[in-house]
PDB file of C-alpha atoms in Angstrom:
ATOM      1  CA  MET A   1      94.721  38.175  65.482  1.00 59.00           C
ATOM      2  CA  SER A   2      93.061  41.018  63.666  1.00 46.00           C
ATOM      3  CA  THR A   3      94.999  44.255  63.214  1.00 43.00           C
ATOM      4  CA  ASN A   4      95.468  46.920  60.606  1.00 41.00           C
ATOM      5  CA  ALA A   5      98.030  46.132  57.916  1.00 43.00           C
ATOM      6  CA  SER A   6     101.475  47.212  59.019  1.00 54.00           C
ATOM      7  CA  SER A   7     105.051  46.118  58.708  1.00 77.00           C
ATOM      8  CA  ASP A   8     104.966  45.806  62.497  1.00 88.00           C
ATOM      9  CA  PRO A   9     101.396  44.946  63.539  1.00 90.00           C
ATOM     10  CA  LEU A  10     102.397  44.375  67.155  1.00 93.00           C
ATOM     11  CA  ALA A  11     103.784  47.899  67.341  1.00 93.00           C
ATOM     12  CA  THR A  12     100.482  49.150  65.933  1.00 94.00           C
ATOM     13  CA  LEU A  13      98.710  47.559  68.893  1.00 95.00           C
ATOM     14  CA  GLY A  14     101.017  49.465  71.198  1.00 93.00           C
ATOM     15  CA  THR A  15      99.487  52.717  69.958  1.00 93.00           C
ATOM     16  CA  LEU A  16      95.920  51.775  70.911  1.00 95.00           C
ATOM     17  CA  PRO A  17      94.214  54.060  73.463  1.00 94.00           C
ATOM     18  CA  GLY A  18      95.152  53.094  77.000  1.00 95.00           C
ATOM     19  CA  VAL A  19      97.809  50.562  76.033  1.00 97.00           C
ATOM     20  CA  ALA A  20     100.720  52.933  76.612  1.00 96.00           C
ATOM     21  CA  ASP A  21      99.383  53.634  80.107  1.00 97.00           C
ATOM     22  CA  SER A  22      99.217  49.887  80.819  1.00 97.00           C
ATOM     23  CA  VAL A  23     102.743  49.389  79.546  1.00 97.00           C
ATOM     24  CA  GLU A  24     104.081  52.223  81.708  1.00 98.00           C
ATOM     25  CA  SER A  25     102.217  51.013  84.791  1.00 98.00           C
ATOM     26  CA  VAL A  26     103.629  47.514  84.356  1.00 98.00           C
ATOM     27  CA  ARG A  27     107.148  48.816  83.859  1.00 98.00           C
ATOM     28  CA  LYS A  28     106.992  50.878  87.048  1.00 98.00           C
ATOM     29  CA  ALA A  29     105.609  47.946  89.033  1.00 98.00           C
ATOM     30  CA  VAL A  30     108.313  45.585  87.760  1.00 98.00           C
ATOM     31  CA  ASP A  31     111.041  48.131  88.475  1.00 97.00           C
ATOM     32  CA  ARG A  32     109.790  48.496  92.059  1.00 97.00           C
ATOM     33  CA  VAL A  33     109.966  44.806  92.884  1.00 97.00           C
ATOM     34  CA  TYR A  34     113.373  44.461  91.220  1.00 97.00           C
ATOM     35  CA  GLY A  35     114.551  47.297  93.413  1.00 97.00           C
ATOM     36  CA  HIS A  36     113.437  45.614  96.634  1.00 96.00           C
ATOM     37  CA  ARG A  37     116.368  45.111  98.974  1.00 94.00           C
ATOM     38  CA  VAL A  38     115.619  41.371  99.346  1.00 95.00           C
ATOM     39  CA  MET A  39     116.132  40.899  95.601  1.00 94.00           C
ATOM     40  CA  ARG A  40     119.811  41.775  95.978  1.00 89.00           C
ATOM     41  CA  ARG A  41     120.433  38.832  98.294  1.00 91.00           C
ATOM     42  CA  ARG A  42     117.721  36.250  97.758  1.00 95.00           C
ATOM     43  CA  SER A  43     116.498  36.582  94.185  1.00 96.00           C
ATOM     44  CA  ASN A  44     116.737  32.827  93.575  1.00 96.00           C
ATOM     45  CA  GLU A  45     114.245  32.200  96.371  1.00 96.00           C
ATOM     46  CA  ILE A  46     111.862  34.774  94.909  1.00 97.00           C
ATOM     47  CA  THR A  47     112.158  33.156  91.481  1.00 97.00           C
ATOM     48  CA  SER A  48     111.390  29.698  92.879  1.00 97.00           C
ATOM     49  CA  GLU A  49     108.417  30.925  94.864  1.00 97.00           C
ATOM     50  CA  ALA A  50     107.065  32.897  91.884  1.00 98.00           C
ATOM     51  CA  ALA A  51     107.305  29.759  89.754  1.00 97.00           C
ATOM     52  CA  LEU A  52     105.345  27.724  92.274  1.00 98.00           C
ATOM     53  CA  ARG A  53     102.660  30.363  92.689  1.00 98.00           C
ATOM     54  CA  GLY A  54     102.407  30.945  88.962  1.00 98.00           C
ATOM     55  CA  ALA A  55     101.955  27.236  88.280  1.00 98.00           C
ATOM     56  CA  ARG A  56      99.306  26.947  90.985  1.00 98.00           C
ATOM     57  CA  ALA A  57      97.412  29.886  89.501  1.00 98.00           C
ATOM     58  CA  SER A  58      97.588  28.600  85.928  1.00 98.00           C
ATOM     59  CA  ALA A  59      96.282  25.217  87.058  1.00 97.00           C
ATOM     60  CA  ALA A  60      93.437  26.966  88.885  1.00 97.00           C
ATOM     61  CA  LEU A  61      92.365  28.662  85.659  1.00 96.00           C
ATOM     62  CA  SER A  62      92.333  25.231  84.010  1.00 96.00           C
ATOM     63  CA  GLY A  63      90.018  23.835  86.671  1.00 94.00           C
ATOM     64  CA  ALA A  64      92.406  22.567  89.375  1.00 95.00           C
ATOM     65  CA  ASP A  65      92.140  25.249  92.052  1.00 96.00           C
ATOM     66  CA  TRP A  66      94.338  23.855  94.809  1.00 97.00           C
ATOM     67  CA  ALA A  67      95.607  25.704  97.843  1.00 97.00           C
ATOM     68  CA  LEU A  68      99.232  26.755  97.552  1.00 97.00           C
ATOM     69  CA  GLU A  69     100.281  24.579 100.477  1.00 96.00           C
ATOM     70  CA  GLU A  70      98.671  21.560  98.852  1.00 96.00           C
ATOM     71  CA  VAL A  71     100.706  22.141  95.703  1.00 96.00           C
ATOM     72  CA  ARG A  72     103.818  22.584  97.820  1.00 95.00           C
ATOM     73  CA  ARG A  73     103.138  19.383  99.797  1.00 94.00           C
ATOM     74  CA  ARG A  74     102.103  16.970  97.070  1.00 91.00           C
ATOM     75  CA  THR A  75     104.474  14.657  95.254  1.00 88.00           C
ATOM     76  CA  ASP A  76     101.925  12.578  93.328  1.00 87.00           C
ATOM     77  CA  PHE A  77     100.471  14.418  90.349  1.00 90.00           C
ATOM     78  CA  GLY A  78      99.089  11.492  88.383  1.00 81.00           C
ATOM     79  CA  SER A  79      96.253  10.229  90.527  1.00 77.00           C
ATOM     80  CA  ASP A  80      93.335  12.131  88.957  1.00 90.00           C
ATOM     81  CA  ALA A  81      92.509  14.825  86.405  1.00 91.00           C
ATOM     82  CA  GLU A  82      93.079  17.769  88.765  1.00 94.00           C
ATOM     83  CA  ALA A  83      96.384  16.358  89.972  1.00 95.00           C
ATOM     84  CA  ARG A  84      97.524  15.882  86.387  1.00 94.00           C
ATOM     85  CA  THR A  85      96.615  19.488  85.595  1.00 95.00           C
ATOM     86  CA  VAL A  86      98.628  20.772  88.541  1.00 96.00           C
ATOM     87  CA  GLY A  87     101.526  18.514  87.598  1.00 96.00           C
ATOM     88  CA  ALA A  88     101.419  19.784  84.018  1.00 96.00           C
ATOM     89  CA  ALA A  89     101.497  23.398  85.207  1.00 97.00           C
ATOM     90  CA  LEU A  90     104.494  22.700  87.430  1.00 97.00           C
ATOM     91  CA  ARG A  91     106.382  20.944  84.655  1.00 97.00           C
ATOM     92  CA  LEU A  92     105.670  23.775  82.212  1.00 97.00           C
ATOM     93  CA  THR A  93     106.932  26.406  84.616  1.00 96.00           C
ATOM     94  CA  ALA A  94     110.137  24.452  85.128  1.00 95.00           C
ATOM     95  CA  GLU A  95     110.582  23.920  81.389  1.00 96.00           C
ATOM     96  CA  ALA A  96     109.950  27.529  80.367  1.00 96.00           C
ATOM     97  CA  GLY A  97     113.349  28.731  81.516  1.00 93.00           C
ATOM     98  CA  GLN A  98     115.080  26.130  79.352  1.00 95.00           C
ATOM     99  CA  LEU A  99     113.396  27.372  76.178  1.00 96.00           C
ATOM    100  CA  LEU A 100     114.126  31.091  76.256  1.00 95.00           C
ATOM    101  CA  SER A 101     117.024  30.922  73.806  1.00 93.00           C
ATOM    102  CA  ILE A 102     115.010  28.868  71.318  1.00 97.00           C
ATOM    103  CA  TRP A 103     111.832  30.967  71.348  1.00 97.00           C
ATOM    104  CA  ARG A 104     112.985  33.794  69.069  1.00 95.00           C
ATOM    105  CA  GLN A 105     114.418  31.380  66.487  1.00 96.00           C
ATOM    106  CA  SER A 106     111.786  28.648  66.553  1.00 98.00           C
ATOM    107  CA  PRO A 107     108.610  29.473  68.472  1.00 98.00           C
ATOM    108  CA  LEU A 108     106.674  26.579  66.945  1.00 98.00           C
ATOM    109  CA  ARG A 109     109.305  24.161  68.183  1.00 97.00           C
ATOM    110  CA  VAL A 110     108.944  25.655  71.649  1.00 98.00           C
ATOM    111  CA  LEU A 111     105.154  25.332  71.569  1.00 98.00           C
ATOM    112  CA  ALA A 112     105.427  21.694  70.506  1.00 96.00           C
ATOM    113  CA  ARG A 113     107.846  21.059  73.364  1.00 96.00           C
ATOM    114  CA  LEU A 114     105.545  22.768  75.853  1.00 97.00           C
ATOM    115  CA  HIS A 115     102.649  20.573  74.839  1.00 96.00           C
ATOM    116  CA  LEU A 116     104.812  17.473  75.039  1.00 95.00           C
ATOM    117  CA  VAL A 117     105.846  18.440  78.568  1.00 95.00           C
ATOM    118  CA  ALA A 118     102.310  19.314  79.643  1.00 95.00           C
ATOM    119  CA  ALA A 119     100.764  16.126  78.250  1.00 92.00           C
ATOM    120  CA  SER A 120     103.458  13.755  79.470  1.00 82.00           C
ATOM    121  CA  GLY A 121     101.128  12.403  82.133  1.00 51.00           C
ATOM    122  CA  ASP A 122      98.704  11.237  79.462  1.00 53.00           C
ATOM    123  CA  SER A 123      99.015   8.016  77.522  1.00 51.00           C
ATOM    124  CA  ALA A 124     101.521   8.601  74.742  1.00 58.00           C
ATOM    125  CA  ASP A 125      99.912   9.005  71.348  1.00 78.00           C
ATOM    126  CA  GLU A 126     100.508  10.767  68.071  1.00 87.00           C
ATOM    127  CA  THR A 127      98.525  13.867  69.082  1.00 91.00           C
ATOM    128  CA  VAL A 128     101.038  14.941  71.725  1.00 92.00           C
ATOM    129  CA  GLY A 129     103.514  17.635  70.727  1.00 92.00           C
ATOM    130  CA  ARG A 130     101.963  18.597  67.398  1.00 94.00           C
ATOM    131  CA  PRO A 131      99.091  20.832  66.245  1.00 95.00           C
ATOM    132  CA  ARG A 132      95.764  19.076  65.999  1.00 95.00           C
ATOM    133  CA  LEU A 133      94.513  17.677  62.714  1.00 95.00           C
ATOM    134  CA  ALA A 134      91.079  18.071  61.153  1.00 95.00           C
ATOM    135  CA  GLY A 135      88.435  16.297  63.190  1.00 93.00           C
ATOM    136  CA  GLU A 136      90.489  15.891  66.346  1.00 94.00           C
ATOM    137  CA  PRO A 137      88.600  17.056  69.463  1.00 91.00           C
ATOM    138  CA  VAL A 138      89.980  19.584  71.922  1.00 94.00           C
ATOM    139  CA  ASP A 139      89.695  19.338  75.696  1.00 89.00           C
ATOM    140  CA  GLU A 140      89.892  22.883  77.078  1.00 86.00           C
ATOM    141  CA  PRO A 141      87.642  23.426  80.122  1.00 77.00           C
ATOM    142  CA  LEU A 142      87.701  27.225  80.275  1.00 81.00           C
ATOM    143  CA  ILE A 143      87.517  28.449  76.678  1.00 86.00           C
ATOM    144  CA  GLU A 144      84.258  27.544  74.985  1.00 84.00           C
ATOM    145  CA  VAL A 145      84.252  29.788  71.921  1.00 89.00           C
ATOM    146  CA  PRO A 146      84.062  28.215  68.429  1.00 91.00           C
ATOM    147  CA  LEU A 147      87.129  26.228  67.477  1.00 94.00           C
ATOM    148  CA  PRO A 148      89.084  27.264  64.355  1.00 96.00           C
ATOM    149  CA  GLY A 149      89.668  24.518  61.812  1.00 96.00           C
ATOM    150  CA  ALA A 150      93.006  22.786  61.529  1.00 96.00           C
ATOM    151  CA  ALA A 151      93.958  24.621  58.330  1.00 97.00           C
ATOM    152  CA  GLU A 152      93.286  28.008  59.930  1.00 97.00           C
ATOM    153  CA  VAL A 153      95.257  26.948  63.001  1.00 97.00           C
ATOM    154  CA  ALA A 154      98.272  26.026  60.879  1.00 97.00           C
ATOM    155  CA  ALA A 155      98.165  29.295  58.938  1.00 97.00           C
ATOM    156  CA  ARG A 156      97.778  31.473  62.013  1.00 97.00           C
ATOM    157  CA  LEU A 157     100.515  29.620  63.898  1.00 98.00           C
ATOM    158  CA  ASP A 158     102.834  30.292  60.978  1.00 97.00           C
ATOM    159  CA  GLY A 159     101.841  33.956  61.078  1.00 96.00           C
ATOM    160  CA  LEU A 160     102.461  34.165  64.813  1.00 97.00           C
ATOM    161  CA  ALA A 161     105.843  32.483  64.417  1.00 97.00           C
ATOM    162  CA  GLU A 162     106.789  34.952  61.683  1.00 96.00           C
ATOM    163  CA  LEU A 163     105.965  37.877  63.961  1.00 94.00           C
ATOM    164  CA  ILE A 164     108.145  36.464  66.728  1.00 96.00           C
ATOM    165  CA  ILE A 165     111.082  35.595  64.469  1.00 96.00           C
ATOM    166  CA  THR A 166     110.967  38.920  62.618  1.00 94.00           C
ATOM    167  CA  GLY A 167     110.841  40.832  65.888  1.00 93.00           C
ATOM    168  CA  SER A 168     108.931  43.928  66.818  1.00 93.00           C
ATOM    169  CA  SER A 169     109.406  47.302  68.431  1.00 94.00           C
ATOM    170  CA  ALA A 170     106.253  46.653  70.463  1.00 96.00           C
ATOM    171  CA  PRO A 171     106.540  46.578  74.260  1.00 97.00           C
ATOM    172  CA  ALA A 172     106.949  43.132  75.803  1.00 97.00           C
ATOM    173  CA  LEU A 173     103.508  43.352  77.396  1.00 98.00           C
ATOM    174  CA  VAL A 174     101.866  43.745  73.980  1.00 98.00           C
ATOM    175  CA  THR A 175     103.742  40.830  72.457  1.00 98.00           C
ATOM    176  CA  ALA A 176     103.051  38.612  75.460  1.00 98.00           C
ATOM    177  CA  ALA A 177      99.348  39.447  75.405  1.00 98.00           C
ATOM    178  CA  VAL A 178      99.066  38.680  71.691  1.00 98.00           C
ATOM    179  CA  VAL A 179     100.908  35.365  72.015  1.00 98.00           C
ATOM    180  CA  HIS A 180      98.692  34.401  74.943  1.00 98.00           C
ATOM    181  CA  GLY A 181      95.479  35.487  73.234  1.00 98.00           C
ATOM    182  CA  GLU A 182      96.289  33.900  69.893  1.00 98.00           C
ATOM    183  CA  LEU A 183      97.072  30.528  71.460  1.00 98.00           C
ATOM    184  CA  LEU A 184      93.843  30.631  73.449  1.00 97.00           C
ATOM    185  CA  ALA A 185      91.927  31.515  70.307  1.00 97.00           C
ATOM    186  CA  LEU A 186      93.499  28.750  68.235  1.00 97.00           C
ATOM    187  CA  ARG A 187      93.723  26.020  70.880  1.00 97.00           C
ATOM    188  CA  PRO A 188      96.224  24.334  68.550  1.00 97.00           C
ATOM    189  CA  PHE A 189      96.624  21.152  70.605  1.00 97.00           C
ATOM    190  CA  VAL A 190      94.149  18.521  71.694  1.00 95.00           C
ATOM    191  CA  SER A 191      94.733  19.367  75.370  1.00 94.00           C
ATOM    192  CA  CYS A 192      96.478  21.752  77.789  1.00 95.00           C
ATOM    193  CA  ASN A 193      96.081  24.809  75.558  1.00 97.00           C
ATOM    194  CA  GLY A 194      95.404  27.251  78.375  1.00 97.00           C
ATOM    195  CA  LEU A 195      98.420  26.025  80.313  1.00 98.00           C
ATOM    196  CA  VAL A 196     100.615  26.294  77.215  1.00 98.00           C
ATOM    197  CA  ALA A 197      99.294  29.773  76.343  1.00 98.00           C
ATOM    198  CA  ARG A 198     100.046  31.142  79.793  1.00 98.00           C
ATOM    199  CA  THR A 199     103.511  29.569  79.774  1.00 98.00           C
ATOM    200  CA  ALA A 200     104.222  31.164  76.397  1.00 98.00           C
ATOM    201  CA  GLU A 201     103.193  34.520  77.854  1.00 98.00           C
ATOM    202  CA  ARG A 202     105.719  33.941  80.652  1.00 98.00           C
ATOM    203  CA  ILE A 203     108.448  33.096  78.127  1.00 98.00           C
ATOM    204  CA  VAL A 204     107.861  36.359  76.273  1.00 98.00           C
ATOM    205  CA  LEU A 205     107.880  38.455  79.450  1.00 98.00           C
ATOM    206  CA  VAL A 206     111.093  36.835  80.678  1.00 98.00           C
ATOM    207  CA  GLY A 207     112.881  36.571  77.340  1.00 96.00           C
ATOM    208  CA  SER A 208     112.124  40.183  76.430  1.00 96.00           C
ATOM    209  CA  GLY A 209     114.028  41.429  79.448  1.00 96.00           C
ATOM    210  CA  LEU A 210     110.969  42.903  81.156  1.00 97.00           C
ATOM    211  CA  ASP A 211     111.125  40.214  83.851  1.00 98.00           C
ATOM    212  CA  PRO A 212     114.509  38.516  83.350  1.00 97.00           C
ATOM    213  CA  LYS A 213     114.501  36.701  86.707  1.00 97.00           C
ATOM    214  CA  SER A 214     110.915  35.473  86.227  1.00 98.00           C
ATOM    215  CA  ILE A 215     109.621  36.949  89.477  1.00 98.00           C
ATOM    216  CA  CYS A 216     106.422  38.590  88.186  1.00 98.00           C
ATOM    217  CA  PRO A 217     103.982  35.686  87.620  1.00 98.00           C
ATOM    218  CA  ALA A 218     101.205  36.980  85.396  1.00 98.00           C
ATOM    219  CA  GLU A 219      99.382  33.691  85.962  1.00 98.00           C
ATOM    220  CA  VAL A 220      98.769  34.770  89.559  1.00 98.00           C
ATOM    221  CA  GLY A 221      97.130  37.951  88.346  1.00 98.00           C
ATOM    222  CA  HIS A 222      94.978  36.159  85.779  1.00 98.00           C
ATOM    223  CA  ALA A 223      93.709  33.809  88.480  1.00 98.00           C
ATOM    224  CA  GLU A 224      93.231  36.584  91.039  1.00 98.00           C
ATOM    225  CA  GLN A 225      91.058  38.578  88.645  1.00 98.00           C
ATOM    226  CA  GLY A 226      88.930  35.463  88.211  1.00 96.00           C
ATOM    227  CA  ARG A 227      87.885  33.165  85.407  1.00 94.00           C
ATOM    228  CA  ALA A 228      84.924  35.369  84.460  1.00 95.00           C
ATOM    229  CA  ALA A 229      87.136  38.431  83.993  1.00 97.00           C
ATOM    230  CA  TYR A 230      89.684  36.340  82.101  1.00 97.00           C
ATOM    231  CA  THR A 231      87.139  35.053  79.611  1.00 95.00           C
ATOM    232  CA  ALA A 232      85.472  38.474  79.268  1.00 96.00           C
ATOM    233  CA  ALA A 233      88.797  40.138  78.445  1.00 98.00           C
ATOM    234  CA  PHE A 234      89.621  37.302  76.054  1.00 97.00           C
ATOM    235  CA  GLU A 235      86.374  37.992  74.190  1.00 97.00           C
ATOM    236  CA  GLY A 236      87.832  41.433  73.514  1.00 97.00           C
ATOM    237  CA  TYR A 237      90.845  39.792  71.906  1.00 97.00           C
ATOM    238  CA  LEU A 238      88.592  37.580  69.813  1.00 97.00           C
ATOM    239  CA  SER A 239      86.647  40.601  68.574  1.00 96.00           C
ATOM    240  CA  GLY A 240      89.771  41.962  66.911  1.00 95.00           C
ATOM    241  CA  THR A 241      88.521  45.506  67.432  1.00 96.00           C
ATOM    242  CA  PRO A 242      90.891  48.176  68.744  1.00 96.00           C
ATOM    243  CA  GLU A 243      88.818  48.494  71.909  1.00 97.00           C
ATOM    244  CA  GLY A 244      88.719  44.750  72.435  1.00 98.00           C
ATOM    245  CA  MET A 245      92.434  44.294  71.860  1.00 97.00           C
ATOM    246  CA  ALA A 246      93.216  47.170  74.234  1.00 97.00           C
ATOM    247  CA  THR A 247      90.986  45.573  76.881  1.00 98.00           C
ATOM    248  CA  TRP A 248      92.837  42.251  76.588  1.00 98.00           C
ATOM    249  CA  ILE A 249      96.267  43.888  76.730  1.00 98.00           C
ATOM    250  CA  ALA A 250      95.209  45.934  79.763  1.00 98.00           C
ATOM    251  CA  HIS A 251      93.931  42.767  81.451  1.00 98.00           C
ATOM    252  CA  CYS A 252      97.280  41.067  80.848  1.00 98.00           C
ATOM    253  CA  GLY A 253      99.062  44.139  82.173  1.00 98.00           C
ATOM    254  CA  ARG A 254      96.989  44.146  85.336  1.00 98.00           C
ATOM    255  CA  SER A 255      97.806  40.452  85.730  1.00 98.00           C
ATOM    256  CA  VAL A 256     101.527  41.209  85.651  1.00 98.00           C
ATOM    257  CA  GLU A 257     101.028  43.953  88.239  1.00 98.00           C
ATOM    258  CA  LEU A 258      99.184  41.544  90.521  1.00 98.00           C
ATOM    259  CA  GLY A 259     102.004  39.048  90.028  1.00 98.00           C
ATOM    260  CA  VAL A 260     104.404  41.791  91.097  1.00 98.00           C
ATOM    261  CA  ARG A 261     102.301  42.400  94.187  1.00 98.00           C
ATOM    262  CA  GLU A 262     102.477  38.702  95.042  1.00 97.00           C
ATOM    263  CA  SER A 263     106.256  38.601  94.762  1.00 98.00           C
ATOM    264  CA  THR A 264     106.593  41.855  96.680  1.00 97.00           C
ATOM    265  CA  ALA A 265     104.691  40.230  99.526  1.00 97.00           C
ATOM    266  CA  VAL A 266     107.106  37.289  99.380  1.00 96.00           C
ATOM    267  CA  CYS A 267     110.050  39.701  99.528  1.00 96.00           C
ATOM    268  CA  GLU A 268     108.594  41.423 102.556  1.00 95.00           C
ATOM    269  CA  ALA A 269     107.911  38.110 104.298  1.00 94.00           C
ATOM    270  CA  LEU A 270     111.497  37.055 103.728  1.00 93.00           C
ATOM    271  CA  GLN A 271     112.689  40.380 105.038  1.00 91.00           C
ATOM    272  CA  ARG A 272     110.700  39.816 108.240  1.00 89.00           C
ATOM    273  CA  GLY A 273     112.054  36.286 108.514  1.00 82.00           C
ATOM    274  CA  ALA A 274     108.560  34.856 108.167  1.00 49.00           C
ATOM    275  CA  ALA A 275     109.155  32.852 105.002  1.00 46.00           C
TER     276      ALA A 275
END
């Protein structure tokens, strides 16, 4: 993450041109879906459906683009690489809610746990649940930019953890976008980095209070905008320029809004008795 020196660098990002508009647009969208009449009676159903759709979308971005009904129907997620990816996404979504209270005190512990959960379908080895060491390869099908060395990964993870533990006055969207982008940039684990990064974004959005019931799956929006748009916006994050960072934050904001749209459609289907 490249920002100007500041006692609160995340807050500095919140002042970038266009970011405030993204933050306000997201807030209004989230408020609308929380105000839907179905949410007063059936919020647990919306949360469950958002989790399923978010997991499906995150898996799609990692190369396993299954239809929603296939994800809903399947019980075997260990038969091949795509099935394992979908299974990992589902497990991560389920685990995220259990880690909210730990995140602000020990984000690195949470990230290690997320990787352990995601990689549980793989043969157990010493690489699971810890940052990669020098020379260890990384399997990440979507992100193909140069890989930071292990020493840089360790230093930047410590810096990210310090930002989270210290806290920030930055809007939740900004913090979530930075956490997501930094984990994609670092790819700190030997596998499942995209899945872990998107789950960490979800944890920030939920834990911050922006989306406390976890009904606004940003993963859906990232997938809906497409892998090309996702990687193009991520290149803005990698650039570290104000314009690039603002582009990435706006992309993440639009993803939340599209997640809101998805859950709004679920609310309306439930209201009609069609779901």
